[in-house]
Amino acid sequence: VAFFGDIATDATWAKSAMADIQADFPLENLTTSFFSHPSNSSSVYLSSQYAQELVESNPDVIFYMIPTKTDQVVDISLEQSAQYIYTVYDEIRAALPDALIVLVTPPPAEAKISAWNSRTLDYQNYTNNLVEENAAFTVPLYDLHADVLAEVANRSETLANFMDAAGLELNEV
């Protein structure tokens, strides 16, 4: 299992999820790799060798953590963001045709909600646009962002209870 994209190598929630999977489905050969490139936009993924290093590890399952938070910061259009993300997906798919590749929306970041760029968009606009665009594709997508927000609401909690002190990283839900 490989985590690729906008995810920290020490992401508490991801490590916790993998430990839960291993506990529920004890597999002898289960390994977890992080191909972490936080703070890079989707355009940087296109012009780099990020996908190549992932492909060389030959994972069976890839969780592609989409970089919509950074796309919002660098102020590219919603269309460019989606196009670049799907182009990187297509590169990985072409190199690893038998792998399960799942696009994963970013976890919420309380400090970035309503932090507008010059297009008057926050990262949620980029995330929601990609989810809407994905309806036209046959790409597996897990909307982690929406699920975390729903779980926080179900628990009658506030998002801040699940974030780091800066409000940027999810701890656990």
PDB file of C-alpha atoms in Angstrom:
ATOM      1  CA  VAL A   1       0.000   0.000   0.000  1.00  0.00           C
ATOM      2  CA  ALA A   2       1.399   3.364  -0.977  1.00  0.00           C
ATOM      3  CA  PHE A   3       0.336   6.839   0.064  1.00  0.00           C
ATOM      4  CA  PHE A   4       1.276   9.293  -2.671  1.00  0.00           C
ATOM      5  CA  GLY A   5       0.931  13.036  -2.900  1.00  0.00           C
ATOM      6  CA  ASP A   6      -0.052  15.680  -0.420  1.00  0.00           C
ATOM      7  CA  ILE A   7       0.470  13.746   2.787  1.00  0.00           C
ATOM      8  CA  ALA A   8       3.060  14.053   5.516  1.00  0.00           C
ATOM      9  CA  THR A   9       5.240  10.999   6.105  1.00  0.00           C
ATOM     10  CA  ASP A  10       4.248  11.145   9.758  1.00  0.00           C
ATOM     11  CA  ALA A  11       0.499  11.627   9.154  1.00  0.00           C
ATOM     12  CA  THR A  12      -1.030  10.295  12.355  1.00  0.00           C
ATOM     13  CA  TRP A  13      -4.392   9.529  10.805  1.00  0.00           C
ATOM     14  CA  ALA A  14      -2.847   7.540   7.929  1.00  0.00           C
ATOM     15  CA  LYS A  15      -0.626   5.491  10.217  1.00  0.00           C
ATOM     16  CA  SER A  16      -3.609   4.810  12.462  1.00  0.00           C
ATOM     17  CA  ALA A  17      -5.710   3.719   9.480  1.00  0.00           C
ATOM     18  CA  MET A  18      -2.993   1.347   8.277  1.00  0.00           C
ATOM     19  CA  ALA A  19      -2.625  -0.152  11.762  1.00  0.00           C
ATOM     20  CA  ASP A  20      -6.388  -0.727  11.841  1.00  0.00           C
ATOM     21  CA  ILE A  21      -6.302  -2.389   8.408  1.00  0.00           C
ATOM     22  CA  GLN A  22      -3.422  -4.632   9.469  1.00  0.00           C
ATOM     23  CA  ALA A  23      -5.276  -5.569  12.679  1.00  0.00           C
ATOM     24  CA  ASP A  24      -8.482  -6.393  10.789  1.00  0.00           C
ATOM     25  CA  PHE A  25      -6.785  -8.129   7.874  1.00  0.00           C
ATOM     26  CA  PRO A  26      -3.458  -9.581   9.014  1.00  0.00           C
ATOM     27  CA  LEU A  27      -1.460  -9.956   5.822  1.00  0.00           C
ATOM     28  CA  GLU A  28       2.064 -11.300   5.899  1.00  0.00           C
ATOM     29  CA  ASN A  29       3.398  -9.149   3.098  1.00  0.00           C
ATOM     30  CA  LEU A  30       1.614  -5.879   3.824  1.00  0.00           C
ATOM     31  CA  THR A  31       3.972  -2.947   3.634  1.00  0.00           C
ATOM     32  CA  THR A  32       3.176   0.729   3.706  1.00  0.00           C
ATOM     33  CA  SER A  33       5.144   3.343   1.810  1.00  0.00           C
ATOM     34  CA  PHE A  34       4.841   7.098   1.810  1.00  0.00           C
ATOM     35  CA  PHE A  35       5.729   9.060  -1.301  1.00  0.00           C
ATOM     36  CA  SER A  36       5.168  12.351   0.383  1.00  0.00           C
ATOM     37  CA  HIS A  37       5.201  15.656  -1.428  1.00  0.00           C
ATOM     38  CA  PRO A  38       3.266  18.094   0.720  1.00  0.00           C
ATOM     39  CA  SER A  39       3.258  21.751  -0.247  1.00  0.00           C
ATOM     40  CA  ASN A  40       3.638  21.006  -3.946  1.00  0.00           C
ATOM     41  CA  SER A  41       0.935  21.819  -6.463  1.00  0.00           C
ATOM     42  CA  SER A  42      -0.413  19.440  -9.085  1.00  0.00           C
ATOM     43  CA  SER A  43       1.621  21.267 -11.739  1.00  0.00           C
ATOM     44  CA  VAL A  44       4.818  20.388  -9.832  1.00  0.00           C
ATOM     45  CA  TYR A  45       3.770  16.720  -9.828  1.00  0.00           C
ATOM     46  CA  LEU A  46       3.585  16.864 -13.620  1.00  0.00           C
ATOM     47  CA  SER A  47       7.043  18.326 -14.063  1.00  0.00           C
ATOM     48  CA  SER A  48       8.771  16.085 -11.525  1.00  0.00           C
ATOM     49  CA  GLN A  49       9.717  12.452 -11.158  1.00  0.00           C
ATOM     50  CA  TYR A  50       7.298  11.947  -8.263  1.00  0.00           C
ATOM     51  CA  ALA A  51       5.151   9.415 -10.098  1.00  0.00           C
ATOM     52  CA  GLN A  52       8.241   7.545 -11.326  1.00  0.00           C
ATOM     53  CA  GLU A  53       9.579   6.865  -7.828  1.00  0.00           C
ATOM     54  CA  LEU A  54       6.123   5.593  -6.850  1.00  0.00           C
ATOM     55  CA  VAL A  55       5.944   3.341  -9.916  1.00  0.00           C
ATOM     56  CA  GLU A  56       9.374   1.864  -9.144  1.00  0.00           C
ATOM     57  CA  SER A  57       8.054   0.584  -5.802  1.00  0.00           C
ATOM     58  CA  ASN A  58       5.322  -1.342  -7.680  1.00  0.00           C
ATOM     59  CA  PRO A  59       2.526  -1.056  -5.093  1.00  0.00           C
ATOM     60  CA  ASP A  60      -0.744  -2.977  -5.431  1.00  0.00           C
ATOM     61  CA  VAL A  61      -2.823  -0.182  -3.872  1.00  0.00           C
ATOM     62  CA  ILE A  62      -2.157   3.545  -4.139  1.00  0.00           C
ATOM     63  CA  PHE A  63      -3.933   6.264  -2.213  1.00  0.00           C
ATOM     64  CA  TYR A  64      -3.273   9.406  -4.276  1.00  0.00           C
ATOM     65  CA  MET A  65      -3.765  12.280  -1.858  1.00  0.00           C
ATOM     66  CA  ILE A  66      -4.741  15.086  -4.193  1.00  0.00           C
ATOM     67  CA  PRO A  67      -2.937  18.429  -3.720  1.00  0.00           C
ATOM     68  CA  THR A  68      -5.964  20.734  -3.808  1.00  0.00           C
ATOM     69  CA  LYS A  69      -4.802  22.713  -0.767  1.00  0.00           C
ATOM     70  CA  THR A  70      -1.604  23.735  -2.527  1.00  0.00           C
ATOM     71  CA  ASP A  71      -3.355  24.287  -5.869  1.00  0.00           C
ATOM     72  CA  GLN A  72      -5.503  26.868  -4.093  1.00  0.00           C
ATOM     73  CA  VAL A  73      -2.439  28.599  -2.621  1.00  0.00           C
ATOM     74  CA  VAL A  74      -0.572  28.795  -5.947  1.00  0.00           C
ATOM     75  CA  ASP A  75      -3.790  30.123  -7.473  1.00  0.00           C
ATOM     76  CA  ILE A  76      -4.220  27.933 -10.531  1.00  0.00           C
ATOM     77  CA  SER A  77      -7.674  27.572 -12.025  1.00  0.00           C
ATOM     78  CA  LEU A  78     -10.090  24.860 -10.944  1.00  0.00           C
ATOM     79  CA  GLU A  79      -9.892  23.388 -14.443  1.00  0.00           C
ATOM     80  CA  GLN A  80      -6.088  23.277 -14.444  1.00  0.00           C
ATOM     81  CA  SER A  81      -6.044  21.664 -11.018  1.00  0.00           C
ATOM     82  CA  ALA A  82      -8.381  18.864 -12.105  1.00  0.00           C
ATOM     83  CA  GLN A  83      -6.559  18.426 -15.419  1.00  0.00           C
ATOM     84  CA  TYR A  84      -3.140  18.108 -13.771  1.00  0.00           C
ATOM     85  CA  ILE A  85      -4.381  15.698 -11.103  1.00  0.00           C
ATOM     86  CA  TYR A  86      -5.962  13.419 -13.714  1.00  0.00           C
ATOM     87  CA  THR A  87      -2.880  13.612 -15.941  1.00  0.00           C
ATOM     88  CA  VAL A  88      -0.701  12.353 -13.070  1.00  0.00           C
ATOM     89  CA  TYR A  89      -3.328   9.662 -12.355  1.00  0.00           C
ATOM     90  CA  ASP A  90      -3.186   8.583 -16.025  1.00  0.00           C
ATOM     91  CA  GLU A  91       0.635   8.376 -15.894  1.00  0.00           C
ATOM     92  CA  ILE A  92       0.483   6.107 -12.856  1.00  0.00           C
ATOM     93  CA  ARG A  93      -2.331   4.013 -14.393  1.00  0.00           C
ATOM     94  CA  ALA A  94      -0.334   3.528 -17.610  1.00  0.00           C
ATOM     95  CA  ALA A  95       2.737   2.343 -15.679  1.00  0.00           C
ATOM     96  CA  LEU A  96       0.816   0.204 -13.147  1.00  0.00           C
ATOM     97  CA  PRO A  97      -2.288  -1.050 -14.978  1.00  0.00           C
ATOM     98  CA  ASP A  98      -3.137  -3.676 -12.343  1.00  0.00           C
ATOM     99  CA  ALA A  99      -2.831  -1.404  -9.317  1.00  0.00           C
ATOM    100  CA  LEU A 100      -5.855  -0.028  -7.512  1.00  0.00           C
ATOM    101  CA  ILE A 101      -5.411   3.743  -7.543  1.00  0.00           C
ATOM    102  CA  VAL A 102      -7.777   5.723  -5.348  1.00  0.00           C
ATOM    103  CA  LEU A 103      -7.938   9.503  -5.447  1.00  0.00           C
ATOM    104  CA  VAL A 104      -8.364  10.783  -1.898  1.00  0.00           C
ATOM    105  CA  THR A 105      -9.549  14.275  -1.066  1.00  0.00           C
ATOM    106  CA  PRO A 106      -7.524  16.045   1.619  1.00  0.00           C
ATOM    107  CA  PRO A 107      -8.595  15.937   5.236  1.00  0.00           C
ATOM    108  CA  PRO A 108     -10.131  19.190   6.456  1.00  0.00           C
ATOM    109  CA  ALA A 109      -7.796  21.981   7.512  1.00  0.00           C
ATOM    110  CA  GLU A 110      -9.634  24.371   9.768  1.00  0.00           C
ATOM    111  CA  ALA A 111      -7.048  27.130   9.302  1.00  0.00           C
ATOM    112  CA  LYS A 112      -7.467  27.030   5.517  1.00  0.00           C
ATOM    113  CA  ILE A 113     -11.256  27.195   5.405  1.00  0.00           C
ATOM    114  CA  SER A 114     -12.225  30.582   3.954  1.00  0.00           C
ATOM    115  CA  ALA A 115      -8.572  31.453   3.251  1.00  0.00           C
ATOM    116  CA  TRP A 116      -9.261  32.903  -0.200  1.00  0.00           C
ATOM    117  CA  ASN A 117      -6.891  33.211  -3.139  1.00  0.00           C
ATOM    118  CA  SER A 118      -7.157  35.933  -5.818  1.00  0.00           C
ATOM    119  CA  ARG A 119      -9.932  33.919  -7.498  1.00  0.00           C
ATOM    120  CA  THR A 120     -11.950  34.055  -4.249  1.00  0.00           C
ATOM    121  CA  LEU A 121     -11.583  30.305  -3.845  1.00  0.00           C
ATOM    122  CA  ASP A 122     -10.480  28.301  -0.827  1.00  0.00           C
ATOM    123  CA  TYR A 123      -9.160  24.737  -0.878  1.00  0.00           C
ATOM    124  CA  GLN A 124     -12.688  23.374  -0.432  1.00  0.00           C
ATOM    125  CA  ASN A 125     -13.669  24.828  -3.828  1.00  0.00           C
ATOM    126  CA  TYR A 126     -10.817  22.902  -5.444  1.00  0.00           C
ATOM    127  CA  THR A 127     -11.713  19.726  -3.558  1.00  0.00           C
ATOM    128  CA  ASN A 128     -15.420  19.963  -4.386  1.00  0.00           C
ATOM    129  CA  ASN A 129     -14.659  20.712  -8.028  1.00  0.00           C
ATOM    130  CA  LEU A 130     -12.580  17.566  -8.325  1.00  0.00           C
ATOM    131  CA  VAL A 131     -15.313  15.464  -6.685  1.00  0.00           C
ATOM    132  CA  GLU A 132     -17.846  16.894  -9.164  1.00  0.00           C
ATOM    133  CA  GLU A 133     -15.500  16.371 -12.130  1.00  0.00           C
ATOM    134  CA  ASN A 134     -14.906  12.791 -11.052  1.00  0.00           C
ATOM    135  CA  ALA A 135     -18.566  11.946 -11.752  1.00  0.00           C
ATOM    136  CA  ALA A 136     -17.628  11.908 -15.452  1.00  0.00           C
ATOM    137  CA  PHE A 137     -14.695   9.526 -14.907  1.00  0.00           C
ATOM    138  CA  THR A 138     -14.394   5.932 -13.756  1.00  0.00           C
ATOM    139  CA  VAL A 139     -11.700   6.785 -11.235  1.00  0.00           C
ATOM    140  CA  PRO A 140     -12.128   5.468  -7.683  1.00  0.00           C
ATOM    141  CA  LEU A 141     -12.399   8.396  -5.308  1.00  0.00           C
ATOM    142  CA  TYR A 142     -12.675   8.517  -1.548  1.00  0.00           C
ATOM    143  CA  ASP A 143     -13.979  11.837  -0.248  1.00  0.00           C
ATOM    144  CA  LEU A 144     -12.072  11.876   3.033  1.00  0.00           C
ATOM    145  CA  HIS A 145     -12.803  15.582   3.433  1.00  0.00           C
ATOM    146  CA  ALA A 146     -16.582  15.101   3.411  1.00  0.00           C
ATOM    147  CA  ASP A 147     -16.440  11.966   5.572  1.00  0.00           C
ATOM    148  CA  VAL A 148     -14.371  13.634   8.287  1.00  0.00           C
ATOM    149  CA  LEU A 149     -16.693  16.641   8.365  1.00  0.00           C
ATOM    150  CA  ALA A 150     -19.713  14.312   8.567  1.00  0.00           C
ATOM    151  CA  GLU A 151     -18.150  12.333  11.411  1.00  0.00           C
ATOM    152  CA  VAL A 152     -17.331  15.499  13.331  1.00  0.00           C
ATOM    153  CA  ALA A 153     -20.962  16.602  12.940  1.00  0.00           C
ATOM    154  CA  ASN A 154     -22.256  13.138  13.968  1.00  0.00           C
ATOM    155  CA  ARG A 155     -20.252  13.408  17.161  1.00  0.00           C
ATOM    156  CA  SER A 156     -21.516  16.953  17.788  1.00  0.00           C
ATOM    157  CA  GLU A 157     -17.897  18.071  18.017  1.00  0.00           C
ATOM    158  CA  THR A 158     -15.945  20.887  16.452  1.00  0.00           C
ATOM    159  CA  LEU A 159     -13.287  20.343  13.834  1.00  0.00           C
ATOM    160  CA  ALA A 160     -10.716  22.000  16.104  1.00  0.00           C
ATOM    161  CA  ASN A 161     -10.908  18.980  18.445  1.00  0.00           C
ATOM    162  CA  PHE A 162      -9.390  16.819  15.721  1.00  0.00           C
ATOM    163  CA  MET A 163      -6.752  19.212  14.389  1.00  0.00           C
ATOM    164  CA  ASP A 164      -3.203  20.020  15.376  1.00  0.00           C
ATOM    165  CA  ALA A 165      -2.584  23.312  17.188  1.00  0.00           C
ATOM    166  CA  ALA A 166      -2.121  25.201  13.923  1.00  0.00           C
ATOM    167  CA  GLY A 167      -5.398  23.897  12.475  1.00  0.00           C
ATOM    168  CA  LEU A 168      -3.597  22.489   9.452  1.00  0.00           C
ATOM    169  CA  GLU A 169      -3.249  18.753  10.043  1.00  0.00           C
ATOM    170  CA  LEU A 170      -5.795  16.187  11.075  1.00  0.00           C
ATOM    171  CA  ASN A 171      -4.907  14.124  14.128  1.00  0.00           C
ATOM    172  CA  GLU A 172      -7.478  11.337  14.261  1.00  0.00           C
ATOM    173  CA  VAL A 173     -11.210  10.934  13.976  1.00  0.00           C
TER     174      VAL A 173
END
